[in-house]
Short mmCIF file of C-alpha atoms and ligand atoms in Angstrom, two decimals:
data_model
loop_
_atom_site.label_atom_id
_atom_site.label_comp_id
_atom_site.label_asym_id
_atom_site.label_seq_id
_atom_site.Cartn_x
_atom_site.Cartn_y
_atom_site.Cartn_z
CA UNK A 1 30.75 12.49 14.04
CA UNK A 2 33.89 12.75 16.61
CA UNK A 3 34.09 9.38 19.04
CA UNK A 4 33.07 9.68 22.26
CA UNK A 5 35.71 8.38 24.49
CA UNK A 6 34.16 7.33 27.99
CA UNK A 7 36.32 7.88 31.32
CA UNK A 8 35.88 4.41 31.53
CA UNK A 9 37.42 3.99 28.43
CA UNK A 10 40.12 6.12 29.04
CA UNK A 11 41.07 4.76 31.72
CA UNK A 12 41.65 1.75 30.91
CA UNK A 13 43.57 2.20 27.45
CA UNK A 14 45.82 4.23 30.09
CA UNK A 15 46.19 1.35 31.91
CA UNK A 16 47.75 -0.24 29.08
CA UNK A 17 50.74 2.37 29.37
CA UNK A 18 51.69 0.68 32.66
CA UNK A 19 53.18 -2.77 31.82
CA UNK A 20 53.21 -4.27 35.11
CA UNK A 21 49.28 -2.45 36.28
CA UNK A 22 47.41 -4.58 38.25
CA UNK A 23 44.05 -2.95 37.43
CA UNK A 24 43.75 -1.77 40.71
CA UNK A 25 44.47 1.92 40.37
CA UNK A 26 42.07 1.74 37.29
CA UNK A 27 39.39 0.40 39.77
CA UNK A 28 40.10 3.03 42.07
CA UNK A 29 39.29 6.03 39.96
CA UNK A 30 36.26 4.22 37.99
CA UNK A 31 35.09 3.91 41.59
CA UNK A 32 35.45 7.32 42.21
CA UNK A 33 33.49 7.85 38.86
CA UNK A 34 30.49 5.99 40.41
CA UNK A 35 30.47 7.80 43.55
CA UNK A 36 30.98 10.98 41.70
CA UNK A 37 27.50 10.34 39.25
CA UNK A 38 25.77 9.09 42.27
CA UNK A 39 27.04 12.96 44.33
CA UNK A 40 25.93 15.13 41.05
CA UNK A 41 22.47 13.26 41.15
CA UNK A 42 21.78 14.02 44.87
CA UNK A 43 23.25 17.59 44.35
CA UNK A 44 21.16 18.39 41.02
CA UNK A 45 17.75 18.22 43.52
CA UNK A 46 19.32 19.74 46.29
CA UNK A 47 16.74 22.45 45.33
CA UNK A 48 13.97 20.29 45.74
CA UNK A 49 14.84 19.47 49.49
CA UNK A 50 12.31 22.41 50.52
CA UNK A 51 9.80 21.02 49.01
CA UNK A 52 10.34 17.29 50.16
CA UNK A 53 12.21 18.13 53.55
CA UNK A 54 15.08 19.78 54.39
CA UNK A 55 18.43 18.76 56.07
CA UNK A 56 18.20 17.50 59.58
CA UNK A 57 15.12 16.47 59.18
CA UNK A 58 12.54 14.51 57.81
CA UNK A 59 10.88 14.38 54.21
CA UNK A 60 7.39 13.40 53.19
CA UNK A 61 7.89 10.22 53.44
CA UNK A 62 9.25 10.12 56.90
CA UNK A 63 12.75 9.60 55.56
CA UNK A 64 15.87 11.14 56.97
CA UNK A 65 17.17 13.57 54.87
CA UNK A 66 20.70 14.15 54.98
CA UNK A 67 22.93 17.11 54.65
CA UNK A 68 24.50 16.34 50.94
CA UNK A 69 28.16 16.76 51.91
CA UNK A 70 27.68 14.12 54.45
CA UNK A 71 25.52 12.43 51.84
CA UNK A 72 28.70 12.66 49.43
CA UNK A 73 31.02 11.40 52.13
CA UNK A 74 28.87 7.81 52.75
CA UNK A 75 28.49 7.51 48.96
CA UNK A 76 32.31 7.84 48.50
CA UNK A 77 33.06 5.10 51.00
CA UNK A 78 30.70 3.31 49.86
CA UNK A 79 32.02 3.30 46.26
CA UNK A 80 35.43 2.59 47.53
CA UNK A 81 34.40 0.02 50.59
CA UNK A 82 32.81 -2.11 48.20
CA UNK A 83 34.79 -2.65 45.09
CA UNK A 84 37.89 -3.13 47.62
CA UNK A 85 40.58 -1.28 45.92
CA UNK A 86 41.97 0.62 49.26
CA UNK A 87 42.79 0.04 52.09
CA UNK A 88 41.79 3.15 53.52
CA UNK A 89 40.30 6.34 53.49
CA UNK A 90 40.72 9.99 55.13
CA UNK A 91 37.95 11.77 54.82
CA UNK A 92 37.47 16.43 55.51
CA UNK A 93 34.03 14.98 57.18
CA UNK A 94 36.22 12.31 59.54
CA UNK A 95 37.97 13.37 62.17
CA UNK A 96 40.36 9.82 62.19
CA UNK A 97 41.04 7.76 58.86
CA UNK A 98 38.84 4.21 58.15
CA UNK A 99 40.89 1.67 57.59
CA UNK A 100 38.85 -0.77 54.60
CA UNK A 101 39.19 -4.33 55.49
CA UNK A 102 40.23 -6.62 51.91
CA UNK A 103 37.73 -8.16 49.75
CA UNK A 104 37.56 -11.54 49.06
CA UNK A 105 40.75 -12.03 51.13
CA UNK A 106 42.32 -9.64 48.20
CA UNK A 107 45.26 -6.55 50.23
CA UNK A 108 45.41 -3.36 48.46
CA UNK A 109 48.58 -0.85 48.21
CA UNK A 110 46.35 2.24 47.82
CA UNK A 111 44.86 4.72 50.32
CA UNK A 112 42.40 7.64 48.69
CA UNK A 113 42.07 11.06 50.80
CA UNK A 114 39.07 13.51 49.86
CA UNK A 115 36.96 16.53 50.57
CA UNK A 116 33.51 14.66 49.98
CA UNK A 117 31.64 18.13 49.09
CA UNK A 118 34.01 20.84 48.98
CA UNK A 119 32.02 24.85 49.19
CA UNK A 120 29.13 22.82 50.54
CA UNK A 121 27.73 26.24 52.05
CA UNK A 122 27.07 27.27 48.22
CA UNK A 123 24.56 24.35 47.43
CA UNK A 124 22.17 26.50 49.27
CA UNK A 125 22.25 29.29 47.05
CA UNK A 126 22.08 26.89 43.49
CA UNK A 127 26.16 27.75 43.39
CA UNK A 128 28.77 25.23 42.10
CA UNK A 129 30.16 22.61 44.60
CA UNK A 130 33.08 20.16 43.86
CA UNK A 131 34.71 16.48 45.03
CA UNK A 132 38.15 16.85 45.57
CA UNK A 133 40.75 13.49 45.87
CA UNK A 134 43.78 12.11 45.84
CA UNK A 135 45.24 8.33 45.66
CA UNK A 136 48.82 7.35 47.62
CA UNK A 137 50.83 4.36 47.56
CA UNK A 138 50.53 2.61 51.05
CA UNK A 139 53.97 2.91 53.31
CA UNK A 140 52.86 0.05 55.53
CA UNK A 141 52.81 -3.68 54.69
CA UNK A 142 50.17 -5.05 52.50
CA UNK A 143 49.40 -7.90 54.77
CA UNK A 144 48.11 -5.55 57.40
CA UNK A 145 45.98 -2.99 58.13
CA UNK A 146 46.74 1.17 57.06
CA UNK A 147 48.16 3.58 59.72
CA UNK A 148 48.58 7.05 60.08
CA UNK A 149 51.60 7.36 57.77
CA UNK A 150 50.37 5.71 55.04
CA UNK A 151 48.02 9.53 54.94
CA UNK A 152 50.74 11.95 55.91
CA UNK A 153 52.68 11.56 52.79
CA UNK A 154 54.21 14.29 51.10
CA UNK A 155 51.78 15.51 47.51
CA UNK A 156 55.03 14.61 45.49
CA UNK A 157 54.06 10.84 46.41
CA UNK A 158 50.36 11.10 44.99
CA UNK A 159 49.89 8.37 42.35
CA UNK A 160 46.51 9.94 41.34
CA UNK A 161 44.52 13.09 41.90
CA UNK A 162 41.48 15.06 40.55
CA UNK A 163 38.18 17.04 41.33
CA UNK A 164 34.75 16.46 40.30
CA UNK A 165 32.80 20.03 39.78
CA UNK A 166 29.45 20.11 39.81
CA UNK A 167 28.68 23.11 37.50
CA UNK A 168 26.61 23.91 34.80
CA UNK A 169 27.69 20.55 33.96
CA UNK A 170 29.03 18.16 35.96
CA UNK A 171 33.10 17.75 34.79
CA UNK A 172 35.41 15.30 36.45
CA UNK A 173 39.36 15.95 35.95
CA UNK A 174 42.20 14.05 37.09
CA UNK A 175 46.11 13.36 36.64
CA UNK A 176 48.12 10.41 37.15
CA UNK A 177 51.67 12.57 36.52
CA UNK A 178 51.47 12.30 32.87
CA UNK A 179 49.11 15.03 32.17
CA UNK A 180 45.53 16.37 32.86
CA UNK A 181 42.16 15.10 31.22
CA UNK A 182 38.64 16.39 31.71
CA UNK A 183 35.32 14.29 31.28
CA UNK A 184 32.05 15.98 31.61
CA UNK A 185 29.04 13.91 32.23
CA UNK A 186 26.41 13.36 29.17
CA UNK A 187 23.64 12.91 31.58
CA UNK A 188 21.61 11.26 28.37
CA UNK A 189 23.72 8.46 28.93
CA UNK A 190 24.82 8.30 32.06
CA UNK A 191 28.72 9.11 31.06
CA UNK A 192 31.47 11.09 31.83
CA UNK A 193 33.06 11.93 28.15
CA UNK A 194 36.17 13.14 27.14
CA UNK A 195 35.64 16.70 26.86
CA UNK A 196 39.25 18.78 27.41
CA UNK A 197 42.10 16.75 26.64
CA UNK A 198 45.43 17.56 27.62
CA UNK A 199 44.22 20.51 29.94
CA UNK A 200 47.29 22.99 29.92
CA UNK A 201 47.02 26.40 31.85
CA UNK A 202 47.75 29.83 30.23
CA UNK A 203 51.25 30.84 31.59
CA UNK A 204 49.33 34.05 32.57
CA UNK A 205 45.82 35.22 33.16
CA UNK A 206 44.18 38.31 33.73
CA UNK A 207 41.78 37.29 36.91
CA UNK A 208 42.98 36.58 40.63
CA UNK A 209 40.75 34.57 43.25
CA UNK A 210 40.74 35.62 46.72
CA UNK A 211 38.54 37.01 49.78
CA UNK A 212 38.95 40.44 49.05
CA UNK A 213 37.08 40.78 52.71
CA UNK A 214 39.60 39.85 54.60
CA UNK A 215 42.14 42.20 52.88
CA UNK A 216 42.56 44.35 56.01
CA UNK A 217 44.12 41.09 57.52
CA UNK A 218 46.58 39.61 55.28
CA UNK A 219 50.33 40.79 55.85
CA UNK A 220 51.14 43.91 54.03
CA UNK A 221 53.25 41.97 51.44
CA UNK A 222 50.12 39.98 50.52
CA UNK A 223 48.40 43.56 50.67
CA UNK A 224 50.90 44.49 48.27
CA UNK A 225 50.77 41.95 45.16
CA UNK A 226 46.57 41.96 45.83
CA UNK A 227 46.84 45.65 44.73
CA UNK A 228 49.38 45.11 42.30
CA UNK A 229 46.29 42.85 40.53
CA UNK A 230 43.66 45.50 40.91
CA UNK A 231 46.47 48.41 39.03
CA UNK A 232 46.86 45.69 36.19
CA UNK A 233 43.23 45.55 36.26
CA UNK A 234 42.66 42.03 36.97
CA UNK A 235 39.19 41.05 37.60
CA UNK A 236 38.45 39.65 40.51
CA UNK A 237 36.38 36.55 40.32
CA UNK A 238 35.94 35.06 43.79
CA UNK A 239 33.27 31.90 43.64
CA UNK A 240 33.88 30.34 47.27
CA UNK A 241 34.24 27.21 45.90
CA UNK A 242 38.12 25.95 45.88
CA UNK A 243 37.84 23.28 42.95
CA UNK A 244 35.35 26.03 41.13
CA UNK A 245 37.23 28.36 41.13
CA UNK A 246 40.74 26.39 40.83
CA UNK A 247 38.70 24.83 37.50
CA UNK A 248 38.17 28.09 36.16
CA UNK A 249 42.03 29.31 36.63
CA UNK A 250 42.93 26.24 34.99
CA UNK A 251 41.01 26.57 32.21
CA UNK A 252 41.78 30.85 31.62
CA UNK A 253 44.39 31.69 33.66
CA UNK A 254 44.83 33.57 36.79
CA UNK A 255 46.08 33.03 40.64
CA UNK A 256 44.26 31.51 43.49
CA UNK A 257 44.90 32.93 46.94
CA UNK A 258 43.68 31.55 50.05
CA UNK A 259 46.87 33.93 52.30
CA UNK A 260 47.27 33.81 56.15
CA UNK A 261 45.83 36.77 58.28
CA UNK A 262 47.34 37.21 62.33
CA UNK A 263 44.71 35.28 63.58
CA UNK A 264 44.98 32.52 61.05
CA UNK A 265 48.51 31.50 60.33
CA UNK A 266 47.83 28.99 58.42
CA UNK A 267 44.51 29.89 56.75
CA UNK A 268 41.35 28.32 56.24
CA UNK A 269 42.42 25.05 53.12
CA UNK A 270 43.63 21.51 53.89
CA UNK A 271 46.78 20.34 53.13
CA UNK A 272 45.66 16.83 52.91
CA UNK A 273 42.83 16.66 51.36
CA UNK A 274 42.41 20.02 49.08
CA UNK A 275 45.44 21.86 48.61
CA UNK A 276 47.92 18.56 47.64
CA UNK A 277 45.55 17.10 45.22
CA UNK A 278 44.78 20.62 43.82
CA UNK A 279 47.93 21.35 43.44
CA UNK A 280 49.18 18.50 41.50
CA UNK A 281 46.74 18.78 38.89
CA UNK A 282 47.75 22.24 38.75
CA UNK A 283 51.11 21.25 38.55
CA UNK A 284 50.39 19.06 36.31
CA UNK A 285 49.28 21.33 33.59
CA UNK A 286 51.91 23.44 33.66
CA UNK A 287 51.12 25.66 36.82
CA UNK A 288 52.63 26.36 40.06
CA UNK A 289 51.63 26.02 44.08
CA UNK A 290 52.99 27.61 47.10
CA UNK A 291 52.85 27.68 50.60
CA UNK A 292 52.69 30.85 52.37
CA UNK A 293 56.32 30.98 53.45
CA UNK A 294 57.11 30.12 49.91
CA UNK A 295 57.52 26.54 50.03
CA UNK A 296 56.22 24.36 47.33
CA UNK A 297 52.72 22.90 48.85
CA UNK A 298 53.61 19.50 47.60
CA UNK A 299 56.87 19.01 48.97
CA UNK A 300 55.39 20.12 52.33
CA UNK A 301 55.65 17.25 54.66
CA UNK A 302 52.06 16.60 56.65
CA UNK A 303 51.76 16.65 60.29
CA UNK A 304 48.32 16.00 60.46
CA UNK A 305 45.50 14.65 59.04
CA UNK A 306 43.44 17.91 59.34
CA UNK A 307 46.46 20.55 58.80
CA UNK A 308 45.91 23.44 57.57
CA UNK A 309 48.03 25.32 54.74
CA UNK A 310 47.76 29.19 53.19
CA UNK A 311 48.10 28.79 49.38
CA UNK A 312 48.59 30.42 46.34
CA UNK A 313 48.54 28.33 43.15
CA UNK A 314 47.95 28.94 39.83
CA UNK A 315 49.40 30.26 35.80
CA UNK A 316 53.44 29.70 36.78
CA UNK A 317 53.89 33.51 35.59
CA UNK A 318 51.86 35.01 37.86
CA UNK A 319 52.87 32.61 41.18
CA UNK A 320 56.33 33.59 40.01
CA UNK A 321 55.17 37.48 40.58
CA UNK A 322 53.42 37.17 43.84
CA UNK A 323 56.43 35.27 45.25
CA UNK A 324 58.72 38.54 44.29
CA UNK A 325 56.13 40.83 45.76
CA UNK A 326 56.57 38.66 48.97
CA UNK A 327 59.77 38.48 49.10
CA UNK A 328 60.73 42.72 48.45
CA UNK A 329 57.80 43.29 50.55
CA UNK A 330 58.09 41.36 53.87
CA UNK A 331 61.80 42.36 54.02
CA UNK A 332 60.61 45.89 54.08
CA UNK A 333 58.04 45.53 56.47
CA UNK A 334 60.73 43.80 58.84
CA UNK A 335 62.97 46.46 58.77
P1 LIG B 401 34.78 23.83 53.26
O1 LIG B 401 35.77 22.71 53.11
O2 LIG B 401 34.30 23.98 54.67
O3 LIG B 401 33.68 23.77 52.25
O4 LIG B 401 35.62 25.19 53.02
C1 LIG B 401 36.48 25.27 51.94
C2 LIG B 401 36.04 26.41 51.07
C3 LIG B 401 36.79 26.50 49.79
O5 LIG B 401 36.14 25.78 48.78
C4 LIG B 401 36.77 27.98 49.51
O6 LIG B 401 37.82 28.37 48.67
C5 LIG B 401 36.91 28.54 50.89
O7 LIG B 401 36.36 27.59 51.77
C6 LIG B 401 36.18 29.83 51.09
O8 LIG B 401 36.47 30.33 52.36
P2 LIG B 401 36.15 31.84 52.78
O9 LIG B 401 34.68 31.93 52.91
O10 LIG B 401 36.88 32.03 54.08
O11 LIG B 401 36.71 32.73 51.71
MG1 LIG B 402 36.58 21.55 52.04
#
């Protein structure tokens, strides 16, 4: 019978491979862990909340029952609040960060961003639904309390990011820069098991991800490389879910679009709190992430908590391509 290695485990032989680790990073992410077993329990009844309640309102038992992405959010800082291992969190559900005061008189150097529930619209509909974070290295003193800059970093200063997908199964993946590693939860014991080592994406894939909808919106050079993917017969596979459908690429192969139209210039994503985190574990395995004038996302410097970015990330062949459609198409349209 093969081992099971436990994220717990993991983690903490990793540790190991950091000689002067104080444990707290290691905290940080079996934290996340918690909150992330405590999310996939609340979401696996999310079905049953017409038959004991539904959001907004009360259940049978005269309980509030809460929407689950602001359920997800609480549990999160929660997780983190308690076990003091940041010093602060930035939240898609906050509109300002929470500075976390120390524990036990103990400062932290870390700050964790996150999108709590990310696709919540699809829990409705029994679709998949995902946690998306990312851990930085505090810019301001350790004696004091977080600011703004300590969240507007730049994704090339992430220490740590991942997703948690709530699926079939429920599979949480993360990076710390040396490599990606996926865990899916035995829910027999409670665990999240190492389940894809090493995750590496295909260099190419054969599906692209995007809101074929808005087509008639998105600049003609974006117009351009979408119908190059439909004459290579590409299938579109379009879940509404950034981390499911993100997982997927990363698993197969393919490109993730989320472009600007004229009346969004910058899209719909976060840079924060989806697209840097995403894109570092993409760029982790072996992929590739760009802004939509071309930039790489993570060397995009933030503005604002809540900024938004257009993105396409995904197999580094096929990121490569779009960027060449861009760049022969939109100097054809300016002429
Ligand atoms: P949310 O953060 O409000 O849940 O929205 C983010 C989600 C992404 O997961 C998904 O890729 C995108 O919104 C879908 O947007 P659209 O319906 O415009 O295609
Ligand atoms: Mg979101």
């Amino acid at each position: 019978m093969n081992r099971i290695t436990t994220l717990d485990e993991f983690i903490i032989r990793r540790q190991k491979d950091f000689p002067y680790a104080s444990g707290e990073l290691t905290g940080l992410l079996r934290d996340i862990g918690v909150a992330a077993k405590i999310v996939n329990r609340e979401v696996n009844k999310a079905g049953l909340v017409s038959i004991i309640g539904v959001a907004d309102s009360q259940n049978v038992s005269g309980d509030e029952v809460q929407k689950l992405d602001l359920y997800a959010n609480e549990k999160l800082i929660e997780c983190l609040q308690n076990s003091g291992e940041c010093c602060g969190i930035a939240s898609e559900e906050n509109e300002d960060f929470t500075p976390i005061p120390p524990v036990s008189g103990k400062a932290s150097k870390y700050v964790v961003v996150f999108d709590p529930l990310d696709g919540s619209s699809n829990i409705d509909v029994n679709v998949s639904v995902g946690t998306i974070f990312g851990i930085y290295r505090r810019k301001s003193p350790e004696d004091g309390t977080c600011n703004l800059e300590d969240f507007l970093q730049k994704g090339t200063e992430l220490v740590a990011a991942g997703y948690v997908l709530y699926g079939t199964s429920t599979i949480l993946v993360y990076t710390t820069g040396r490599g990606v590693n996926g865990f899916t939860l035995d829910p027999s014991i409670g665990e999240f098991c190492l389940s894809h080592r090493d995750i590496r994406i295909p260099a190419r894939g054969s599906q692209y991800a995007v809101n074929q909808g808005y087509y008639l919106k998105f600049d003609v050079e974006m117009r351009r490389y979408i119908d190059h993917c439909s004459e290579m017969n590409f299938s579109l596979r379009y879940i509404g879910s950034m981390v499911s459908d993100i997982h997927r690429i990363l698993l197969k192969g393919g490109i993730f679009l989320y472009p600007q139209t004229r009346k969004f210039p910058q899209g719909k994503l976060r840079l924060v709190y989806e697209c840097n985190p995403l894109s570092f574990v993409v760029e982790q395995a072996g992929g590739k992430a760009l802004s939509g004038n071309l930039q790489r996302v993570l060397d995009m410097q933030p503005e604002q908590l809540h900024q938004r970015v257009t993105i396409s990330v995904g197999s580094p062949e096929m990121v490569d391509e779009m960027k060449e459609f861009v760049e022969r198409y939109s100097v054809v349209s300016s002429d």
